[in-house]
């Protein structure tokens, strides 16, 4: 039992006891009525200062002493109780925030799926996204959130939550920006983000891995563009043939329906409900479907080729094996073929109807890819970089590029998060300003000012450099990167022409 109620109980008992005592003593000692009290001589001092007075005074002293001790003790434990309560409330907030972070399910109706892009516990991830600049469908990297409070203040994080990142897959979540989350929900999710922040040693320990990953990506850039071109060519071919395949599928549905209507006419050797002749005709239709409808090159028809080919055997009522290895009755296999053709019609219909527009945008995307392949905007001439900015130190040049790519490029190189296919030259500018043509030297004539800016980041409404006005959008990297690494990045930025 806590102290509060005990103290109150004791105080009430004391007061009641006192009152009872007064009433009682008054009753017993009523003087005689003969002489009016104002005329009778009053008690002498000797009579008054008796042991009863002493007892009363001692009792008063003890009660005051009790209150003098009990109240401060109560006061002290009360603040602890409040802290416990706050802690409980924070735990609850983290818990609700985590639910918001997770995917929506029947068990978690308040899930908004941050995890699908930012990964479990905020380790980072990606999102499929149509890049507005190139029109290409890409996987856009989503940053880690388990270190975001080392880069941004909570207020700055709140800004991104409310407004999102235009030009990236990050949606606006705040109600004032038309999003679904109210202020309290944003508090909860912020509380969750705070709870998943890594210890700083771990954040610093990630640097080398991230630098290596960037250098590996660069080494694989050419191959990844070649692969993207190959895939895009396949898609384009599939789109161009969509109207023909659509027409073929429609025709074959008609033919197959007709054949099935007469399926029980004629000799049926394996007694499976399909006459021998029907089985032959179905096989022929399936061959035509395989040749004229299916292609594995588009999502809409992926894997379709397998489902389109049938080889019914007139001596075997189960001539087909399904994907689980189970034999399928021939009649059911024929109906499956009909279903498959219908879903092809549904998938190919829209592609056939808007074919010109769709083909044109796929061609444009392919042209972009070929352009990227040719321009090699991602390419870095490390020996030249080493000579011009790092006194010939090749390793320093590579590390500087890797650091810039891991920590800065997503905001300062257009399309960087979409991979080498979409990216423009390093420092071309995106959410953050362009750093090419020696712009950072113009903004920060003094190296140390440039360095300090990267350490602290920008603040909303505060001027920086020669003519910069901060919006609080540029993170500070002082708690994420070592001084030596930040100096390498600054050298690199100052070398961008
Ligand atoms: C569809 C994918 C997607 C979803 C869903 C998503 N984000 Fe993001 N988020 C991103 C991307 C991508 C970025 C970085 C954008 C860029 O490249 O500038 C980002 C940026 C952020 C940032 C800024 C971090 C930084 O270092 O720049 C925060 C904070 C954030 N998201 C939190 C959230 C929270 C909380 C949720 C859920 C309520 C959420 N995001 C849902 C894709 C997503
Ligand atoms: C989340 C996006 C983001 C990231 C990541 C980022 N920046 Fe910035 N940066 C900005 C924005 C936005 C500005 C403009 C200031 C503002 O709006 O607050 C800026 C400004 C700058 C400027 C001043 C440029 C000028 O001409 O005014 C420099 C230099 C700079 N950033 C360097 C870096 C470096 C180095 C890194 C990596 C260590 C980095 N930035 C990472 C967004 C970013």
mmCIF file with all atom_site columns, C-alpha atoms in Angstrom, residues 28 52 56 69 204 215 396 401 487:
data_model
loop_
_atom_site.group_PDB
_atom_site.id
_atom_site.type_symbol
_atom_site.label_atom_id
_atom_site.label_alt_id
_atom_site.label_comp_id
_atom_site.label_asym_id
_atom_site.label_entity_id
_atom_site.label_seq_id
_atom_site.pdbx_PDB_ins_code
_atom_site.Cartn_x
_atom_site.Cartn_y
_atom_site.Cartn_z
_atom_site.occupancy
_atom_site.B_iso_or_equiv
_atom_site.pdbx_formal_charge
_atom_site.auth_seq_id
_atom_site.auth_comp_id
_atom_site.auth_asym_id
_atom_site.auth_atom_id
_atom_site.pdbx_PDB_model_num
ATOM 1 C CA . UNK A 1 28  ? -18.429 15.005 32.324  1.00 0.00 ? 28  UNK A CA 1
ATOM 2 C CA . UNK A 1 52  ? -3.887  17.294 31.471  1.00 0.00 ? 52  UNK A CA 1
ATOM 3 C CA . UNK A 1 56  ? -2.411  17.734 25.412  1.00 0.00 ? 56  UNK A CA 1
ATOM 4 C CA . UNK A 1 69  ? 8.263   13.728 8.684   1.00 0.00 ? 69  UNK A CA 1
ATOM 5 C CA . UNK A 1 204 ? 30.285  4.194  -36.450 1.00 0.00 ? 204 UNK A CA 1
ATOM 6 C CA . UNK A 1 215 ? 32.582  0.642  -54.218 1.00 0.00 ? 215 UNK A CA 1
ATOM 7 C CA . UNK A 1 396 ? 41.896  8.004  -49.974 1.00 0.00 ? 396 UNK A CA 1
ATOM 8 C CA . UNK A 1 401 ? 33.946  8.597  -53.074 1.00 0.00 ? 401 UNK A CA 1
ATOM 9 C CA . UNK A 1 487 ? 37.480  15.768 -44.091 1.00 0.00 ? 487 UNK A CA 1
#
